[in-house]
Short mmCIF file of C-alpha atoms in Angstrom, two decimals:
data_model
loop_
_atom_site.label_atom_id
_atom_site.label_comp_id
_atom_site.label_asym_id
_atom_site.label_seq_id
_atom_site.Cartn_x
_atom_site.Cartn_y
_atom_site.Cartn_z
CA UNK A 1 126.82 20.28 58.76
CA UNK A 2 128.16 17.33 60.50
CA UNK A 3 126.42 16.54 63.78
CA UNK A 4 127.18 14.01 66.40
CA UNK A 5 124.69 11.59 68.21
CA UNK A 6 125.73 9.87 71.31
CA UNK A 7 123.29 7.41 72.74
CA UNK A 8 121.53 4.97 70.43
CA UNK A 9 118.33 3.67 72.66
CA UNK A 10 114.99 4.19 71.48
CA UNK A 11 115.05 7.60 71.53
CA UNK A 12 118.68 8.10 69.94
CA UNK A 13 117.35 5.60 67.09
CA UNK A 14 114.55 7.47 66.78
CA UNK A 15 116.70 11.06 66.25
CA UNK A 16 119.24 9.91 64.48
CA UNK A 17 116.83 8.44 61.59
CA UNK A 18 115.44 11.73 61.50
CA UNK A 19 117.90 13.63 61.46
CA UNK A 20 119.67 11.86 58.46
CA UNK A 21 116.87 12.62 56.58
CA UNK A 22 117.70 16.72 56.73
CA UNK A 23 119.50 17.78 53.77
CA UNK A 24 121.16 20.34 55.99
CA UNK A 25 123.41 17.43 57.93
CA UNK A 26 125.71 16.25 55.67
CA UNK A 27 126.82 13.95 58.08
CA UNK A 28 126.37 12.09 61.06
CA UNK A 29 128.75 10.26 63.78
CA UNK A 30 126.93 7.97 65.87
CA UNK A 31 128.13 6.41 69.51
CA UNK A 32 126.98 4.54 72.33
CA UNK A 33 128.39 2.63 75.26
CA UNK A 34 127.84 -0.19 73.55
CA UNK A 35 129.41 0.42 70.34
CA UNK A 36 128.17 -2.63 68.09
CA UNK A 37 124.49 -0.59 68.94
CA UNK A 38 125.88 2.01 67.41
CA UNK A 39 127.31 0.63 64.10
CA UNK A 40 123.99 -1.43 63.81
CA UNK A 41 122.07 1.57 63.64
CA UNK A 42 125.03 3.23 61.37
CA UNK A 43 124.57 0.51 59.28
CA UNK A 44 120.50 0.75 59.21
CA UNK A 45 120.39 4.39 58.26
CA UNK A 46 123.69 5.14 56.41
CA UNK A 47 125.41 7.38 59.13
CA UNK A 48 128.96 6.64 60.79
CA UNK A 49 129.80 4.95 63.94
CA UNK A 50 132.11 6.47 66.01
CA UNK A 51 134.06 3.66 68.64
CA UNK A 52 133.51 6.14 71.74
CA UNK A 53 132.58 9.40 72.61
CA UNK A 54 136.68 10.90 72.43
CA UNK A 55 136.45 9.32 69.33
CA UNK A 56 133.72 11.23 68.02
CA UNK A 57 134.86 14.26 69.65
CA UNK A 58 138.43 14.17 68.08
CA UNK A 59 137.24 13.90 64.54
CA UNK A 60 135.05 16.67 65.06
CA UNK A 61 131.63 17.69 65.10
CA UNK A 62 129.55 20.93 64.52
CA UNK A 63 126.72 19.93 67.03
CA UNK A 64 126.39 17.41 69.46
CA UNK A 65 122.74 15.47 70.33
CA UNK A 66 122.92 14.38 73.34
CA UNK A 67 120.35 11.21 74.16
CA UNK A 68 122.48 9.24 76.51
CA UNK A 69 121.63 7.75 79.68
CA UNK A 70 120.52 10.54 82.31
CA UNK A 71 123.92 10.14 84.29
CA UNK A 72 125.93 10.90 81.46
CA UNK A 73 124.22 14.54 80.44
CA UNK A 74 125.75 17.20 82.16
CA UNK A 75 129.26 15.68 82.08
CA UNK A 76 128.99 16.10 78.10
CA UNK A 77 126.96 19.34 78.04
CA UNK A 78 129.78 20.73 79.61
CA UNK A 79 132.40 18.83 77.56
CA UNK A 80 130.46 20.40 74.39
CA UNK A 81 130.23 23.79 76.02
CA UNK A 82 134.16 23.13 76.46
CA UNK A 83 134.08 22.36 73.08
CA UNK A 84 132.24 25.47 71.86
CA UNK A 85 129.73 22.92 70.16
CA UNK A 86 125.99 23.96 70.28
CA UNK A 87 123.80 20.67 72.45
CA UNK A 88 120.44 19.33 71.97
CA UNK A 89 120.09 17.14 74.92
CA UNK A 90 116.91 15.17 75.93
CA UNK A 91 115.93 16.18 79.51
CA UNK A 92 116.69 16.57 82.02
CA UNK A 93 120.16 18.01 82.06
CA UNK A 94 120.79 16.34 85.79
CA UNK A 95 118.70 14.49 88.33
CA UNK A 96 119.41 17.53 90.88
CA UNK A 97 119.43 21.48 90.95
CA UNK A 98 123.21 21.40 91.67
CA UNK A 99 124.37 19.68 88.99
CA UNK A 100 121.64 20.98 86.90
CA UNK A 101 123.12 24.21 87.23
CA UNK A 102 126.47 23.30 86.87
CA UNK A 103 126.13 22.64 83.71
CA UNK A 104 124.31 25.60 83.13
CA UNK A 105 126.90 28.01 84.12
CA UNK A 106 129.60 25.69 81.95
CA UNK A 107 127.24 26.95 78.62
CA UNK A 108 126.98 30.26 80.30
CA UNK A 109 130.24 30.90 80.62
CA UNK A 110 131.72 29.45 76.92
CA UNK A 111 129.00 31.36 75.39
CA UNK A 112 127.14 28.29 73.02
CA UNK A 113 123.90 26.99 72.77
CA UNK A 114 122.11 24.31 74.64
CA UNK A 115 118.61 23.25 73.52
CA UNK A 116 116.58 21.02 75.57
CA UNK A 117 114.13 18.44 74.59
CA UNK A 118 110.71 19.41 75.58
CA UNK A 119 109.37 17.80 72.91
CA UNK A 120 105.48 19.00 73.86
CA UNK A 121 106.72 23.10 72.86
CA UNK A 122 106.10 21.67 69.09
CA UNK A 123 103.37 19.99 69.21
CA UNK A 124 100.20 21.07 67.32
CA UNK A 125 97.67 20.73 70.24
CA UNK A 126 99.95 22.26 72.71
CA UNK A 127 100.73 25.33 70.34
CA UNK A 128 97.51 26.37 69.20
CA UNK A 129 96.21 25.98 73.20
CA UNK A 130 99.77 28.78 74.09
CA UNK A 131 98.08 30.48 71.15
CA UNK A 132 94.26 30.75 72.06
CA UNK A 133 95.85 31.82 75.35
CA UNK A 134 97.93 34.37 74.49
CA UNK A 135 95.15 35.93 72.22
CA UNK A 136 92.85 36.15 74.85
CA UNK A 137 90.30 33.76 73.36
CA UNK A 138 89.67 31.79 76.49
CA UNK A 139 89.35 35.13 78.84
CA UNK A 140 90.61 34.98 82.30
CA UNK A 141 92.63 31.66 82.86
CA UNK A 142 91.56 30.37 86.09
CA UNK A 143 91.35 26.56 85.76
CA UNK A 144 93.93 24.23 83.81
CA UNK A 145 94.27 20.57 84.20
CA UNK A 146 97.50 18.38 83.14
CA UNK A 147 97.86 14.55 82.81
CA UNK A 148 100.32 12.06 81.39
CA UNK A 149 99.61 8.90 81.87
CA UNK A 150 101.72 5.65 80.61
CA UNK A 151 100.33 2.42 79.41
CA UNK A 152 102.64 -0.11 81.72
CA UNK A 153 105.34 0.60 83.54
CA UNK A 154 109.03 0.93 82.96
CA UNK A 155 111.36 -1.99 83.59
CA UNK A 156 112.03 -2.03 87.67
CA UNK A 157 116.06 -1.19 86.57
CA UNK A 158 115.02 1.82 85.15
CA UNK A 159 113.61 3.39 88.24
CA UNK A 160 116.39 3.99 90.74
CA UNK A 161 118.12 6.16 87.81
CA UNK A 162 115.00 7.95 86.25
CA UNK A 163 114.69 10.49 89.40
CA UNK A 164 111.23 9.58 90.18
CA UNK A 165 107.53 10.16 88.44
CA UNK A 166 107.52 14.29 89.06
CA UNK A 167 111.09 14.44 87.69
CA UNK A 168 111.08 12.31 84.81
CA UNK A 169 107.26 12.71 84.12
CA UNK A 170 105.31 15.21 85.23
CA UNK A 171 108.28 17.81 84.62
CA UNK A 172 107.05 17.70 81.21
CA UNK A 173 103.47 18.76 82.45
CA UNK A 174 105.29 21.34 84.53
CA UNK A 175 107.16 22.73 81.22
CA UNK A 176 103.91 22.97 79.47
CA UNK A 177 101.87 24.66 82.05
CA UNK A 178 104.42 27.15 81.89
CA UNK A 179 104.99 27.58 78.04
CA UNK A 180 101.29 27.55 77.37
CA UNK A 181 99.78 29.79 80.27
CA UNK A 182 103.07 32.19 80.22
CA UNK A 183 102.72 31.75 84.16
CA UNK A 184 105.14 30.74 86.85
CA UNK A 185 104.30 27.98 89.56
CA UNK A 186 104.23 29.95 92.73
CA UNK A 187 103.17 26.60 95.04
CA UNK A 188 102.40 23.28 94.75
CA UNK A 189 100.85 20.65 96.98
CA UNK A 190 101.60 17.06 96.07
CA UNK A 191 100.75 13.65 96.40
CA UNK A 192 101.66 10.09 95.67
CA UNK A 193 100.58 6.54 95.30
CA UNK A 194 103.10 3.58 95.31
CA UNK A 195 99.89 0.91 95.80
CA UNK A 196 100.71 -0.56 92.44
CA UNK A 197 103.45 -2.86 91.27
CA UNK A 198 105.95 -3.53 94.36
CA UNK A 199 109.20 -2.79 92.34
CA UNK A 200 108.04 1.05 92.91
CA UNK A 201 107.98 0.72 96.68
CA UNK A 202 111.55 -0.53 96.44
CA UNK A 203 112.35 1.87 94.64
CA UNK A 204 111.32 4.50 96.67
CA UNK A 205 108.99 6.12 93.87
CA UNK A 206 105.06 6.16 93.20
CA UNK A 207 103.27 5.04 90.66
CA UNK A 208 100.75 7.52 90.64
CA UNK A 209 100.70 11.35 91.62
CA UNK A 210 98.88 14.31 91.48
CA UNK A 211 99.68 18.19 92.38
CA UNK A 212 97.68 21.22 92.42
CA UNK A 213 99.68 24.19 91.53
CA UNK A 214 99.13 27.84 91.88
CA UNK A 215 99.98 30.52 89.29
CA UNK A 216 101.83 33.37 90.02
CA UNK A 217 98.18 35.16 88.42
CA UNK A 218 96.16 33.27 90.98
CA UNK A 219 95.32 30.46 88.09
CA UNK A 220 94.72 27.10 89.77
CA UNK A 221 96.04 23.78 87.77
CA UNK A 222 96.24 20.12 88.63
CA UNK A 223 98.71 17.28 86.84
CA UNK A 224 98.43 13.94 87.54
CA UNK A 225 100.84 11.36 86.07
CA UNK A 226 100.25 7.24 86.45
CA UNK A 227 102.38 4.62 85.26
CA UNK A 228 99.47 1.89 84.94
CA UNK A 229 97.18 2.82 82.52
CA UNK A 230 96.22 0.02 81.35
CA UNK A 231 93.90 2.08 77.94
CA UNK A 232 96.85 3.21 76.24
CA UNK A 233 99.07 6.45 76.69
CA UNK A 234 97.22 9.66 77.21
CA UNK A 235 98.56 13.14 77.41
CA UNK A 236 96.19 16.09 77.81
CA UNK A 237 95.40 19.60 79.30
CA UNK A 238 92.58 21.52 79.87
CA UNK A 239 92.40 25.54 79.77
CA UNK A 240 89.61 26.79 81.23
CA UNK A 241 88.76 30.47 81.20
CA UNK A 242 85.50 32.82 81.71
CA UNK A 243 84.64 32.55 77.47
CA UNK A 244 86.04 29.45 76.28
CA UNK A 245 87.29 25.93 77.36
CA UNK A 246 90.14 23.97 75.07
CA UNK A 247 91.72 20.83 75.15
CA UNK A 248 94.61 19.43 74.30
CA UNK A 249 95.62 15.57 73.49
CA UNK A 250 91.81 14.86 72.39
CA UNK A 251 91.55 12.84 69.34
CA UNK A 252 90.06 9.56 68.11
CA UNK A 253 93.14 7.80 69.24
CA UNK A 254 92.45 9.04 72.68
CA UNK A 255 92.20 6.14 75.13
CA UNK A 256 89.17 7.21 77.07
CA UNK A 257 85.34 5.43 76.83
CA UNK A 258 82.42 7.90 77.46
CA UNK A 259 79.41 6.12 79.40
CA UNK A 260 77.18 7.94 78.31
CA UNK A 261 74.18 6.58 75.84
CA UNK A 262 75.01 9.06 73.57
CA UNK A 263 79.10 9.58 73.88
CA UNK A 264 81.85 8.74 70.87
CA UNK A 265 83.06 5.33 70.82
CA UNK A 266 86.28 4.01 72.62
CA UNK A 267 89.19 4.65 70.31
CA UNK A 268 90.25 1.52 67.85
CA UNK A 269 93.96 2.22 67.99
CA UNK A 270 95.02 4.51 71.21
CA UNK A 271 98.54 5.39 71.30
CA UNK A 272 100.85 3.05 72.57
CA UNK A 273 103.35 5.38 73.76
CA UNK A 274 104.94 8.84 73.61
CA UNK A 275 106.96 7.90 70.22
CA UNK A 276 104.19 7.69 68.17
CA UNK A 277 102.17 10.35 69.98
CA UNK A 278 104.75 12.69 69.66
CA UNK A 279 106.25 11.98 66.84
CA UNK A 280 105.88 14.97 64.54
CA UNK A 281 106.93 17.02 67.69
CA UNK A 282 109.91 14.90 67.75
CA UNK A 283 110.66 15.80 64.39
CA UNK A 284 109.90 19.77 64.59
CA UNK A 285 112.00 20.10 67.73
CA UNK A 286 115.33 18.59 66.03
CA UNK A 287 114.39 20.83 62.84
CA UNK A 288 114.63 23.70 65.37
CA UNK A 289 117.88 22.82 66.27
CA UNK A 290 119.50 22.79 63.09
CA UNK A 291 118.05 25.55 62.79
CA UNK A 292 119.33 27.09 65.77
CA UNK A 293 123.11 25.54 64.43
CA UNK A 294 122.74 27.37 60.90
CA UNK A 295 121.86 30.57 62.77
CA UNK A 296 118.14 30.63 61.38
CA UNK A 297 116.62 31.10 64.45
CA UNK A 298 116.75 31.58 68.19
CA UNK A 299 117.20 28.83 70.44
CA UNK A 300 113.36 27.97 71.34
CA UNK A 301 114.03 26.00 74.59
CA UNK A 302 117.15 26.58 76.79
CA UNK A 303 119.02 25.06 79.49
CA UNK A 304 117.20 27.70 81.88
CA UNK A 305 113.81 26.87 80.70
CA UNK A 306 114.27 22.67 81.89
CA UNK A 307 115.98 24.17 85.22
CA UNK A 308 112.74 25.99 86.38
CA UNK A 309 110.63 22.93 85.13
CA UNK A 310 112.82 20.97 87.38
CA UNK A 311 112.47 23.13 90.57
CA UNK A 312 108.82 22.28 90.42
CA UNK A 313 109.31 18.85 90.52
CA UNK A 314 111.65 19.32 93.40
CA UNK A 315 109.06 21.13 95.05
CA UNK A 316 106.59 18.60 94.46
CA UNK A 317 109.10 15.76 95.99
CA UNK A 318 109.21 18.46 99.33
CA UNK A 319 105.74 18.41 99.25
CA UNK A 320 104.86 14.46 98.39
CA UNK A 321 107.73 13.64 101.80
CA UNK A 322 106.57 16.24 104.01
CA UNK A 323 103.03 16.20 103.26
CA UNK A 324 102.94 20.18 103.22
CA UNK A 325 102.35 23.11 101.25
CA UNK A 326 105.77 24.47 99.51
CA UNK A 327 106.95 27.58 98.14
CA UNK A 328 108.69 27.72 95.47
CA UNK A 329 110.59 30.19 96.53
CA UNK A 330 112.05 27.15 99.26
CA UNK A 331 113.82 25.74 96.13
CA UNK A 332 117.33 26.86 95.57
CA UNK A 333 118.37 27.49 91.83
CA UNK A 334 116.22 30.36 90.67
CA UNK A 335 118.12 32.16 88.16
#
């Protein structure tokens, strides 16, 4: 299998060295924007570096990984769809519904695969919670509680292109809710916070939000998302139902301090970010999708999947502007 990877950041570094190490990818073209990124990563981890993206395209490709910057996604989803090459492409797919869906309809229509990157679907904690759901073991849902919370925040450049904190954050919180409870998000009321570092006033983001959310089975949830915490990185959720309570994202690396006489010690080493967090989720998600290439198994996140993650962020930007109750239904794009 030959497989191309365009975008070598942190996060196309971070693919590409694992997905050299599959015996099922005989090969691997590498490309970036800046192409002497590329061929020092080539170099690093044995793979090839392709001089552009045409490049890599003309001498051909079975799959296409797609960890680019945001503005460049759809554009080459649908040149792979054009293509007839399967995608895994980090989220999101596009900063808005319409080109979101776009790009949608350009897989749609050539018939291939496109997997999206929501890296939390194969993680350990987050699977066994969609499990103890699913079998009932927590009773009736009615409370769950999301949070993702980053250690500093991004560089001030990165802001104006990420799409804000519920798009580029939270929408991972809003993909999990939905994967783990089985639910849809029926209404959300949000709120934001841009008190912290001025760069996110001119940006016109927040730093800090929070949303309560209502099930489509009458299940309540909150997610809040900061980009300050100062502890470490923490990811969680909480199920709670009428037998059992579970959490997710609680560990001794957790970055929390009980004050209570008798509570566990701060953690030694929290995480520093969502690299090492998630890094065996990482892993599992890319072994999915060669998976998926070799016809071993159905595509376990699609294109359709990140669009309805992405309407409740939209929602949640209605709500955080107009300080009001919204619908989801108000959001164009439903399938």
């Amino acid at each position: 299998m030959r497989i191309g990877l365009i975008g070598t950041g942190r996060i196309g570094t971070f693919h590409a060295g694992v997905l050299e190490r599959y015996r099922e990818v005989g090969s691997l073209l590498v490309t970036d924007a800046e192409p002497e990124r590329a061929v020092a990563l080539a170099d690093r981890i044995g793979a090839t570096a392709a001089p552009s993206v045409d490049e890599l395209f003309t001498w051909g490709v079975d799959a296409l990984v797609i960890t680019a910057a945001t503005a460049a996604h759809a554009e080459l989803i649908g040149r792979a769809a054009r293509a007839g090459l399967p995608v895994f492409c980090e989220k999101p797919i596009a900063l808005d519904l319409p080109g979101t869906l776009a790009a949608l309809h350009e897989v749609e229509a050539a018939g291939t695969v496109l997997q999206l990157g929501f890296q939390r679907r194969f993680d350990a904690g987050y699977t066994a919670a969609r499990e103890a759901v699913r079998a009932g073991r927590l009773g009736r849902l009615h409370t769950v509680r999301a949070m993702t919370s980053d250690p500093a925040p991004p560089p001030a450049a990165y802001l104006p292109l990420s799409g804000g904190l519920y798009r580029d954050c939270l929408v991972h919180d809003f993909d999990a809710l939905r994967w783990v409870t089985g639910r849809e998000v029926v209404e959300v009321y949000a709120a934001g916070s841009d008190a912290g570092p001025a760069m996110f006033r001119e940006a016109g983001d927040v730093d800090t939000a929070a949303v309560v959310l209502t099930l489509d089975d009458g299940t309540l949830a909150t997610a809040t998302a900061t980009r300050c915490n100062g502890a470490g990185y923490d990811v969680r959720m909480e199920l709670s139902g009428e037998r059992d309570t579970v959490v997710v994202g609680l560990d001794d690396r957790t970055p929390i301090a009980s004050t209570e006489p008798e509570g566990p010690p701060a953690a030694d080493k929290p995480w520093p970010g969502f690299l090492e967090r998630f890094a065996p989720a990482y892993e599992a998600e890319l072994k999915a999708f060669v998976d998926v290439v070799r016809g071993a198994r159905s595509n376990p996140c699609d294109g359709w999947e990140a669009l309805a993650a992405l309407r409740v962020a939209e929602a949640c930007e209605v709500s955080r502007r107009e300080r009001r109750l919204v619908r989801l239904e108000e959001i164009a794009g439903a399938r």
